[in-house]
Amino acid sequence: MEEFIPENISVVFKIEDFETLKSDINNSDFLSQLKNVKPYTFFSKKNLFKYLNPSSKSLICISEIDNTLEVTFITRQEKGLFDLDAIPNTSSENISFKKHTFQKITIAEQSVFIALKDSVFIASSSKKIIQQLLEGHTEKETTLNKIISIKNNQDLTAVVPVNEILIDQLVFNFASWVALDIAILPDALTASGVVLAQDSVPQLISVFKDLQPQHNDIAKVTPTDALSVVSFTFNDFEKFQKNLQNFRGIKGVNNEETLLFESITEVGKITLPEGNAIVLKSIDSELTNDALANYKTQRETFKNVLLFDFSNPNIFTNQFITFTNNTSPTTVFKLDNFFIFSENEAVTQQIITSYLNNNSLSQTSYYKDALSQLSDESSLMIIKLNGNYSGVISTLLKTDIGDINFKNHPLAILQFSYDRDFAHVNFVCKEASVKKQVTGKVSQVKSIKLENDLLSDPIFFSNHRTGGKDIVVQDVSNKLYFISASGKILWIKKLNNPILGTINEVDMLRNGKKQVAFATKNNVYLLDRTGRNVGKFPIKFRDDITQPLSVFDYDNNRKYRFLITQGNEVFMVDGKGKKVKGFKFKKTKTDIVLPPQHIRIASNDYILIAEKSGKLNILNRIGNSRIAISKTFDFSEIPIVQEGKKIVVVTKDNTKHSISLDAKISSLKLNVTSYWFTIKGKTKVTLDDNLMRINGKLIELPFGIYTAPKIFTVNRKTYISITETQENKISLYNKLGEIITGFPVFGTSSIDLGDATKNGKINFITKGGTKEILLFEL
């Protein structure tokens, strides 16, 4: 497909999973601020791209034609990719061009041109691009072909020309092309990749050739209100100077001036609202002081820091004009092993005050968070602070995005580390991790918005890699989402029908790597955590499945049995999807009204199958009757549970029936109007209207409509949750019946509880708005 990339490319996006990318973009706070900027508009607005459904790799190319940015989409032609008849308010016409024919499609007054060539689907906002591609009149330079063939490790890779990059307000011929694997998170945008240069053309990245990247420490002396920082490092100043002279096309230097930099490993520039400062990091402060002796005169002190007049303000322009543009320092002072040259008194005082008060950039939580995404050492690091990124983005996209302030993202870092004939690149732009304090000790740490309304309540799923939890949820279009605890959509799987009941977590391979098992109307699925089908699954059924999938693990040895219900018939398969021949029970006389259940009392197994007629079948593990009872029950929605050594059924008339192992039944009429009953281990919870009892302790809830109480065990502690669905309030209690500090909090559904980030703190998820998942931390 790469042969169809147009000429004059501004950026090429390589996309592995188009559906996931659309969701990631819609859920990104950072990208939402670019909603009126190409190429973001091609995802956010209701045009052709909204109706494309590629299942294989695709390309989106932004190119400049006649001073206008145009978008071209390229993928393999396949069934279901694009259905014109399903799109409202459209018109189409065929256009003949030499020996070729292509279409013009108009959707809501927006036109796009579509062509097929060599089984490749091409859609472009430009008629001229389609004509060029059909004729094959496109040429690409060797470096582009080389970098676009690099294998990507993310759903999205951007290939961008970097012959023009903005450094300290000047645009330089930086390199040839960069390929960035991009991760779009709700609260961050991160990327890593490589940048290639052309040996035949002087390019800025080449000044770091044959030099070893060093540690960037300039953040230690950077005030938090700085606007930008440029830092570059070298282990051999003489070599660096020679490379820089070749790039600038000059010869000859002032050897007296260069003495100052012989013990320097990092040079940087800090831009503040009040002015600029140049920073040198020395590995031998005494040598640097001696080299400065001819240029400084002691003046005064500020907060016990000696200040000197500096008499050679042009020295940095002479040596580093590429990186230290428009800076004329008049004062020099020393902080630890940093020599700082400032333009005015305000800059001097700001840097010293911030440093002495431990209020520098290196002390902030967002900078520390960003470091985890970066290399320890780099050749060049460009930092933009306090949301001032418009100029950089405009340069990269080659379009003016206006003056947008990304105020929620206080930091963006671009880092280059030279390595032989290329450079490694890292980028991070992260939202400040300010938790929304809801009340007391409960914090909302994440809001994840999906494209459609949620169909199911979100649940946690174990992540064997992190030891924490991921999130699984289905929306009303039957898309199944798998989302990380950071809010990134890892994958989306389109199902034909809603999931019946809840999703089961299993460990089919018995190695700690979990799978999800569930049933829909005509299928039983087993998916690994990457969304791939396991073994022979899904198993397809002609007749409807009428109850949620029942999963049995008789001996807790992860040799699972799946029981599928179809009306009055049951069908058992093992973990490989094969029919279990040893299970003899086939059908009931009337329809089955509850999901079949398995309980274990002492060393015996009991499989419980409830019929519409009121009969309760109590079977052993091979499907033969274990306890025969003649009494019938008007089953309610309350699951049949084990209480001690008895099987408990609560019927619609709120009567509690306890069945002993010798088939004796005792019945207790409950004097209640509505009732719920659940047991987990030694914790028993009942709900009677607004009266909840936890192990017998009465809790009088405010009047309202409540979800069924749920019992959780997390970090060896037991919790009970309940949600009031009119006021949308979630309450959480311990097993003593004491409400957890900070509750109730807002939420519109039942919760799932777990340690999502494996930091020892408890998290829970719930619905917020109709399209929203909320993640809280205790």
XYZ file of C-alpha atoms in Angstrom, residues 40-656:
617
model
C -8.128 15.791 13.738
C -11.275 17.037 11.983
C -11.233 14.015 9.699
C -11.868 11.784 12.727
C -14.112 14.040 14.774
C -16.472 15.378 12.131
C -19.236 13.385 10.523
C -17.673 12.734 7.154
C -16.472 9.676 5.256
C -13.943 8.607 7.899
C -16.730 8.026 10.389
C -18.170 5.328 8.104
C -14.977 3.452 7.231
C -14.494 0.051 8.906
C -11.097 -1.342 7.886
C -10.039 -4.566 9.615
C -6.442 -4.500 8.369
C -3.626 -1.960 8.315
C -4.459 1.426 6.836
C -2.683 4.693 6.041
C -3.828 8.282 6.427
C -1.702 10.758 4.509
C -1.747 14.519 4.981
C -0.223 16.300 2.003
C -0.052 19.797 0.622
C -1.637 20.423 -2.777
C -1.812 23.974 -4.116
C -1.168 25.422 -0.606
C -4.033 23.382 0.859
C -3.779 20.408 3.224
C -5.520 17.355 1.803
C -6.194 13.962 3.384
C -5.872 10.570 1.692
C -6.944 7.251 3.196
C -5.444 3.982 1.921
C -6.245 0.382 2.875
C -6.853 -3.049 1.366
C -10.259 -3.460 -0.224
C -12.322 -5.881 1.851
C -15.907 -6.797 2.622
C -17.626 -4.385 4.998
C -15.034 -1.620 4.561
C -17.452 0.965 3.236
C -21.212 0.762 2.670
C -22.431 3.832 0.800
C -26.077 2.780 1.019
C -25.936 2.890 4.831
C -24.884 6.560 4.914
C -27.652 9.196 5.044
C -27.672 12.381 2.942
C -25.227 11.153 0.307
C -24.877 11.410 -3.428
C -22.372 9.886 -5.834
C -21.205 10.243 -9.400
C -18.730 8.367 -11.563
C -15.834 10.327 -13.087
C -13.875 9.117 -16.083
C -10.193 9.993 -16.212
C -8.172 8.725 -19.160
C -8.349 4.935 -18.816
C -9.609 5.052 -15.266
C -12.901 5.586 -13.449
C -13.358 6.831 -9.891
C -16.212 8.146 -7.759
C -17.075 11.475 -6.216
C -19.048 10.961 -2.993
C -20.779 13.867 -1.272
C -21.692 13.372 2.393
C -23.447 16.259 4.164
C -22.013 18.755 1.653
C -18.452 17.379 2.018
C -16.933 15.796 -1.070
C -14.470 12.923 -1.192
C -13.035 11.021 -4.154
C -12.762 7.209 -4.117
C -10.804 4.852 -6.348
C -9.791 1.190 -6.438
C -6.439 0.111 -7.815
C -4.722 -3.263 -7.439
C -7.212 -4.270 -4.696
C -6.340 -1.131 -2.742
C -9.070 1.273 -1.601
C -8.100 4.939 -1.867
C -10.201 7.864 -0.617
C -9.004 11.453 -0.807
C -10.316 14.944 -0.258
C -8.359 15.904 -3.403
C -9.391 14.987 -6.943
C -5.878 15.818 -8.129
C -4.305 13.266 -5.743
C -6.623 10.508 -6.978
C -5.683 11.293 -10.575
C -1.949 11.243 -9.769
C -2.222 7.931 -7.923
C -4.228 6.291 -10.692
C -1.581 7.323 -13.216
C 1.258 6.265 -10.903
C 2.903 9.691 -11.086
C 4.261 9.790 -7.533
C 7.850 9.573 -6.391
C 9.217 9.198 -2.863
C 12.724 9.816 -1.639
C 14.845 6.876 -0.442
C 14.847 7.967 3.216
C 11.027 8.002 3.315
C 10.853 4.491 1.865
C 13.366 3.354 4.461
C 11.681 4.846 7.499
C 8.123 3.942 6.530
C 9.135 0.279 6.341
C 10.235 0.233 10.004
C 8.013 -2.121 11.994
C 5.802 -0.293 14.461
C 4.932 -1.415 17.997
C 1.750 0.610 18.538
C -1.681 0.892 16.933
C -0.589 4.259 15.517
C 2.696 5.326 13.925
C 3.336 8.797 12.514
C 5.960 9.345 9.825
C 6.791 13.058 9.662
C 9.332 15.094 7.693
C 11.513 17.037 10.143
C 13.481 19.135 7.723
C 11.807 22.054 9.516
C 11.644 22.007 13.302
C 11.166 24.854 15.739
C 13.947 25.278 18.309
C 14.015 28.403 20.443
C 11.778 30.340 18.032
C 13.955 29.495 14.988
C 13.120 26.892 12.334
C 16.036 24.599 11.410
C 16.685 21.841 8.908
C 16.791 19.309 11.697
C 16.779 15.905 9.966
C 15.048 14.033 7.171
C 12.187 11.890 8.565
C 11.010 10.687 11.941
C 8.857 7.604 12.644
C 7.005 7.760 15.963
C 5.002 4.980 17.597
C 2.268 6.983 19.320
C 0.234 5.999 22.375
C -2.914 8.108 22.814
C -4.072 8.016 26.427
C -6.950 9.995 27.953
C -4.467 12.032 30.026
C -1.325 11.831 27.915
C 0.229 11.636 24.481
C 3.465 9.649 24.335
C 5.666 8.534 21.467
C 8.955 6.820 20.739
C 10.788 6.122 17.516
C 13.743 6.979 15.321
C 14.860 9.932 13.232
C 16.978 9.630 10.085
C 19.253 12.244 8.541
C 20.731 12.680 5.057
C 24.519 12.715 4.919
C 24.461 14.815 1.753
C 22.664 17.743 3.418
C 23.785 19.642 6.570
C 21.156 18.793 9.193
C 21.128 19.788 12.831
C 20.853 16.288 14.321
C 24.273 15.517 12.780
C 26.035 17.876 15.232
C 25.722 15.064 17.801
C 27.413 12.477 15.578
C 30.146 10.446 17.352
C 29.184 11.988 20.716
C 27.905 10.144 23.774
C 24.562 11.465 25.136
C 24.785 12.748 28.720
C 22.323 13.215 31.555
C 20.053 16.286 31.264
C 19.882 18.032 34.653
C 18.726 21.511 33.676
C 15.305 20.866 35.275
C 16.992 21.193 38.688
C 17.401 24.952 38.131
C 14.317 25.579 35.965
C 11.468 27.501 37.668
C 8.023 25.936 37.230
C 6.679 29.038 35.471
C 9.231 28.772 32.646
C 7.864 28.830 29.104
C 10.457 26.592 27.448
C 13.812 24.888 27.914
C 16.408 23.691 25.410
C 19.159 21.400 26.694
C 21.946 19.703 24.730
C 24.795 17.533 25.953
C 28.179 16.251 24.786
C 31.100 14.318 26.198
C 33.657 16.013 23.938
C 33.220 19.751 23.414
C 35.913 19.941 20.726
C 34.133 17.311 18.641
C 30.757 18.946 19.210
C 32.159 22.330 18.197
C 33.606 20.909 14.989
C 30.262 19.265 14.083
C 28.380 22.490 14.784
C 30.766 24.509 12.629
C 30.222 22.091 9.737
C 26.481 22.516 10.117
C 26.763 26.323 10.230
C 29.300 26.405 7.388
C 31.892 28.449 9.293
C 35.573 28.027 10.139
C 37.729 29.381 12.894
C 36.888 29.972 16.558
C 38.084 32.085 19.439
C 40.197 29.619 21.398
C 40.154 31.845 24.483
C 36.366 31.663 24.571
C 36.253 27.898 24.103
C 38.210 27.357 27.349
C 34.966 28.072 29.230
C 33.293 24.979 27.785
C 36.034 22.374 28.170
C 34.644 21.085 31.499
C 30.997 21.454 30.442
C 28.749 18.470 29.597
C 25.373 20.246 29.295
C 24.364 23.603 27.858
C 20.831 24.899 28.034
C 18.558 27.872 27.691
C 15.633 28.663 29.980
C 12.954 31.038 28.701
C 10.891 32.770 31.395
C 8.167 35.407 31.003
C 10.699 37.952 32.337
C 13.568 36.954 30.029
C 16.163 34.275 29.292
C 19.029 32.484 30.987
C 21.862 30.284 29.714
C 22.842 27.306 31.896
C 26.148 25.415 31.893
C 26.589 22.205 33.884
C 30.194 21.689 34.869
C 32.018 18.504 35.834
C 34.841 20.643 37.299
C 33.567 23.848 38.869
C 37.090 25.090 39.673
C 38.193 24.908 36.028
C 35.007 26.649 34.896
C 35.494 29.400 37.499
C 39.050 29.967 36.276
C 37.863 30.205 32.653
C 35.236 32.775 33.708
C 37.669 34.949 35.639
C 38.273 37.409 32.788
C 34.546 37.898 32.149
C 33.074 38.454 35.610
C 33.155 41.073 38.347
C 31.605 40.521 41.766
C 28.603 42.766 42.351
C 26.345 41.722 45.263
C 24.548 38.790 46.846
C 20.947 37.657 46.621
C 19.777 35.207 49.294
C 23.463 34.423 50.019
C 24.169 33.636 46.358
C 27.064 35.645 44.888
C 26.137 37.634 41.765
C 28.691 38.756 39.177
C 28.517 41.170 36.280
C 29.204 39.303 33.055
C 31.163 41.153 30.353
C 30.995 38.827 27.343
C 27.298 38.436 26.458
C 28.090 37.391 22.862
C 30.075 34.312 23.841
C 27.045 32.025 23.612
C 25.923 33.465 20.308
C 29.427 32.933 18.969
C 29.565 29.317 20.104
C 25.956 28.080 20.125
C 23.795 30.466 18.104
C 21.768 27.527 16.856
C 20.563 26.754 20.386
C 20.930 30.035 22.285
C 19.294 32.509 19.949
C 18.589 36.100 21.057
C 20.116 35.857 24.521
C 22.498 38.490 25.945
C 23.222 37.699 29.610
C 24.577 40.392 31.925
C 24.787 38.463 35.209
C 26.393 35.152 36.178
C 25.958 33.141 39.376
C 26.531 29.569 40.543
C 24.050 27.069 41.982
C 25.689 23.768 42.905
C 27.519 22.666 39.726
C 25.458 24.939 37.446
C 26.760 28.255 36.107
C 23.794 30.419 35.163
C 23.940 33.493 32.936
C 20.819 35.675 33.140
C 19.595 38.627 31.122
C 18.149 40.693 33.952
C 17.557 40.951 37.683
C 14.046 39.468 37.554
C 15.306 36.280 35.867
C 18.183 36.029 38.340
C 15.945 36.322 41.375
C 13.316 33.949 39.992
C 15.794 31.153 39.318
C 17.560 31.512 42.680
C 14.300 31.713 44.649
C 12.798 28.685 42.928
C 15.960 26.655 43.469
C 16.319 27.519 47.162
C 12.601 26.862 47.800
C 12.731 23.439 46.077
C 10.202 24.783 43.594
C 12.083 23.839 40.453
C 10.723 21.777 37.565
C 12.575 18.648 38.731
C 10.534 18.647 41.961
C 7.129 18.566 40.276
C 5.095 15.375 40.107
C 4.359 15.832 36.390
C 8.055 16.061 35.519
C 8.826 12.985 37.608
C 5.967 11.144 35.888
C 7.321 12.149 32.479
C 10.797 10.812 33.262
C 9.470 7.256 33.226
C 8.724 7.718 29.496
C 12.173 9.107 28.664
C 15.754 7.935 28.347
C 18.107 8.671 31.228
C 20.494 10.444 28.839
C 19.927 12.374 25.638
C 21.734 14.506 23.094
C 19.012 17.130 22.800
C 15.958 17.796 24.921
C 13.302 20.387 24.137
C 10.795 21.175 26.880
C 7.668 23.259 26.470
C 5.867 24.288 29.634
C 2.539 25.638 30.814
C 0.589 24.753 27.679
C 2.603 26.809 25.189
C 2.725 24.248 22.391
C 0.883 25.939 19.528
C 4.023 26.922 17.625
C 5.540 23.435 17.729
C 2.296 21.744 16.638
C 1.775 24.260 13.827
C 5.304 23.540 12.550
C 4.827 19.759 12.617
C 1.375 19.818 10.989
C 2.363 22.623 8.611
C -0.847 24.468 9.408
C -1.576 27.338 11.762
C -3.583 25.979 14.695
C -4.008 29.398 16.289
C -3.186 30.276 19.875
C -4.408 27.241 21.827
C -3.334 26.974 25.461
C -3.151 23.369 26.650
C -3.508 24.474 30.263
C -4.228 20.984 31.623
C -0.967 19.696 30.157
C 1.799 21.667 31.884
C 4.669 19.805 30.271
C 5.724 18.478 26.860
C 9.183 16.980 26.325
C 10.851 15.992 23.057
C 14.097 14.078 23.471
C 16.722 12.948 20.926
C 19.551 10.518 21.648
C 22.078 10.108 18.825
C 23.130 6.537 18.012
C 25.446 5.852 15.053
C 23.661 7.065 11.885
C 20.270 7.760 13.455
C 18.747 9.099 16.670
C 16.241 7.665 19.116
C 13.268 9.920 19.793
C 10.965 10.092 22.811
C 8.040 12.409 23.390
C 5.675 12.819 26.317
C 2.909 15.306 26.972
C 1.022 14.408 30.133
C -1.893 15.969 31.936
C -1.073 17.125 35.459
C -2.046 14.262 37.756
C -4.335 16.313 39.930
C -6.911 13.968 41.403
C -10.455 15.146 41.691
C -11.086 14.961 45.428
C -14.675 13.863 45.725
C -14.967 13.753 49.479
C -13.009 12.466 52.444
C -10.487 9.872 51.276
C -12.087 9.025 47.923
C -10.640 10.496 44.723
C -11.871 10.278 41.153
C -8.702 9.561 39.189
C -10.069 8.895 35.718
C -13.032 9.644 33.488
C -13.130 7.490 30.342
C -15.622 8.477 27.654
C -16.640 6.092 24.868
C -18.295 6.811 21.529
C -21.628 5.149 22.391
C -23.786 4.607 25.476
C -22.669 1.809 27.777
C -24.754 -1.360 27.698
C -23.163 -3.219 30.613
C -21.664 -2.154 33.909
C -17.860 -1.931 33.645
C -15.915 -4.702 35.374
C -12.262 -5.298 36.247
C -10.125 -7.959 34.579
C -6.779 -9.164 35.992
C -3.635 -8.007 34.193
C -0.886 -10.594 34.716
C 1.776 -8.187 33.462
C 1.146 -5.380 35.949
C -0.541 -7.349 38.705
C -3.308 -4.745 38.545
C -6.570 -4.572 36.642
C -7.854 -3.673 33.187
C -11.465 -2.705 32.422
C -13.996 -4.567 30.268
C -17.322 -3.090 29.107
C -19.815 -3.431 26.238
C -21.640 -0.541 24.557
C -25.077 -0.397 22.937
C -23.614 -1.088 19.488
C -22.350 -4.417 20.934
C -18.701 -3.365 20.831
C -16.639 -4.974 23.586
C -13.949 -2.640 24.960
C -10.786 -3.683 26.776
C -9.292 -0.655 28.537
C -6.159 -0.214 30.643
C -6.280 1.315 34.124
C -4.693 4.435 32.597
C -7.745 4.807 30.338
C -6.197 3.675 27.053
C -8.453 1.540 24.879
C -6.347 -1.558 24.186
C -8.764 -3.191 21.765
C -12.366 -3.240 20.586
C -14.219 -6.335 19.398
C -17.534 -6.036 17.563
C -20.029 -8.681 18.706
C -23.290 -9.536 16.999
C -25.381 -9.434 20.178
C -25.303 -8.273 23.794
C -23.420 -10.389 26.324
C -25.751 -12.467 28.485
C -25.161 -11.730 32.169
C -21.630 -10.988 33.274
C -18.189 -11.834 31.931
C -16.214 -14.637 33.590
C -12.477 -14.486 34.226
C -10.689 -17.825 33.718
C -7.092 -19.084 33.624
C -7.391 -21.701 30.911
C -3.650 -22.320 30.486
C -3.099 -22.360 34.269
C -0.168 -19.939 33.980
C -1.687 -16.789 35.501
C -2.512 -15.302 32.084
C -6.270 -14.811 32.243
C -8.980 -15.024 29.581
C -12.562 -13.778 29.407
C -15.435 -16.238 28.870
C -19.025 -15.266 28.089
C -22.046 -16.079 25.965
C -24.171 -14.074 23.562
C -27.378 -15.121 21.848
C -25.694 -17.625 19.513
C -22.034 -17.814 20.528
C -19.791 -18.781 23.424
C -16.555 -16.769 23.435
C -13.170 -17.298 25.034
C -10.799 -14.365 24.432
C -7.278 -13.707 25.641
C -6.289 -10.266 26.940
C -5.298 -9.151 23.430
C -8.821 -9.861 22.113
C -7.868 -12.957 20.153
C -10.039 -16.071 20.141
C -8.659 -18.999 22.114
C -8.607 -22.502 20.573
C -11.860 -23.553 18.910
C -13.791 -20.646 20.341
C -16.146 -19.024 19.612
C -18.565 -21.950 19.566
C -21.559 -21.101 17.394
C -25.100 -22.345 18.099
C -28.068 -22.366 15.757
C -30.651 -22.185 18.564
C -30.665 -19.268 20.994
C -28.674 -19.378 24.207
C -31.138 -18.262 26.884
C -29.042 -17.907 30.076
C -25.637 -16.437 30.895
C -22.686 -18.785 30.556
C -22.094 -20.942 33.651
C -18.441 -21.637 34.465
C -17.578 -24.455 36.881
C -14.163 -25.161 38.429
C -15.012 -28.189 40.572
C -11.672 -28.664 42.357
C -10.228 -25.155 41.998
C -7.589 -26.596 39.660
C -8.620 -24.467 36.644
C -9.929 -27.466 34.685
C -13.044 -25.570 33.687
C -16.441 -26.764 32.509
C -18.746 -24.435 30.575
C -22.487 -25.084 30.785
C -24.618 -23.565 28.006
C -28.393 -23.222 28.416
C -30.825 -23.247 25.462
C -34.422 -23.147 26.631
C -34.816 -26.428 28.520
C -31.579 -27.987 27.237
C -28.050 -27.823 28.641
C -24.789 -28.521 26.858
C -21.428 -28.877 28.676
C -18.023 -28.306 27.059
C -14.496 -28.278 28.438
C -11.832 -25.587 28.131
C -10.967 -26.745 24.619
C -14.572 -26.398 23.448
C -15.132 -30.150 23.300
C -18.350 -31.726 24.533
C -18.016 -33.314 27.977
C -19.311 -36.834 27.368
C -19.352 -37.730 31.050
C -22.081 -35.185 31.867
C -25.353 -37.093 31.553
C -27.961 -34.406 32.161
C -29.426 -33.173 28.862
C -32.686 -31.339 29.392
C -35.481 -30.378 31.752
C -39.203 -30.672 31.178
C -39.701 -26.888 31.221
C -37.467 -23.916 30.418
C -34.539 -23.155 32.707
C -35.112 -19.788 34.461
C -31.757 -19.120 36.200
C -28.162 -19.678 35.125
C -27.101 -23.160 36.330
C -24.932 -22.901 39.436
C -22.259 -24.974 41.141
C -21.667 -25.046 44.882
C -19.472 -27.270 47.012
C -20.474 -28.438 50.469
C -17.865 -30.487 52.328
C -16.344 -32.638 49.579
C -19.425 -32.929 47.395
C -20.436 -30.958 44.299
C -23.964 -29.699 43.738
C -25.160 -28.400 40.375
C -28.385 -26.429 40.674
C -30.771 -26.084 37.721
C -34.052 -24.212 38.269
C -37.071 -24.772 36.000
C -40.028 -22.607 35.084
C -42.316 -25.273 36.560
C -40.723 -24.647 39.970
C -38.670 -27.824 40.033
C -35.133 -27.541 41.391
C -32.733 -30.133 39.985
C -29.846 -30.769 42.385
C -27.223 -32.840 40.529
C -23.761 -34.244 41.061
C -20.908 -33.375 38.709
C -21.787 -36.082 36.172
C -25.385 -34.870 35.981
C -27.145 -37.483 38.095
C -29.588 -36.423 40.816
C -27.844 -35.887 44.175
C -30.783 -34.588 46.216
C -34.346 -35.302 45.110
C -37.025 -32.915 46.354
C -40.686 -32.786 45.399
C -41.417 -29.233 46.524
C -41.632 -26.602 43.789
C -40.595 -22.953 44.023
C -41.664 -19.720 42.359
C -38.073 -18.668 41.665
C -37.132 -14.995 41.966
C -34.128 -13.239 40.374
C -32.090 -13.826 43.540
C -29.458 -16.490 42.816
C -29.641 -19.726 44.774
C -26.925 -19.621 47.438
C -25.179 -21.785 49.963
C -25.625 -20.865 53.630
C -23.619 -23.126 55.872
C -24.522 -26.672 54.847
C -27.849 -25.676 53.342
C -29.032 -24.589 49.915
C -31.152 -21.431 50.097
C -33.877 -20.387 47.664
C -35.684 -17.039 48.036
C -38.961 -17.065 46.097
C -40.955 -14.221 44.574
C -43.276 -14.037 47.595
C -40.184 -13.294 49.764
C -40.119 -16.700 51.437
C -36.744 -18.121 52.357
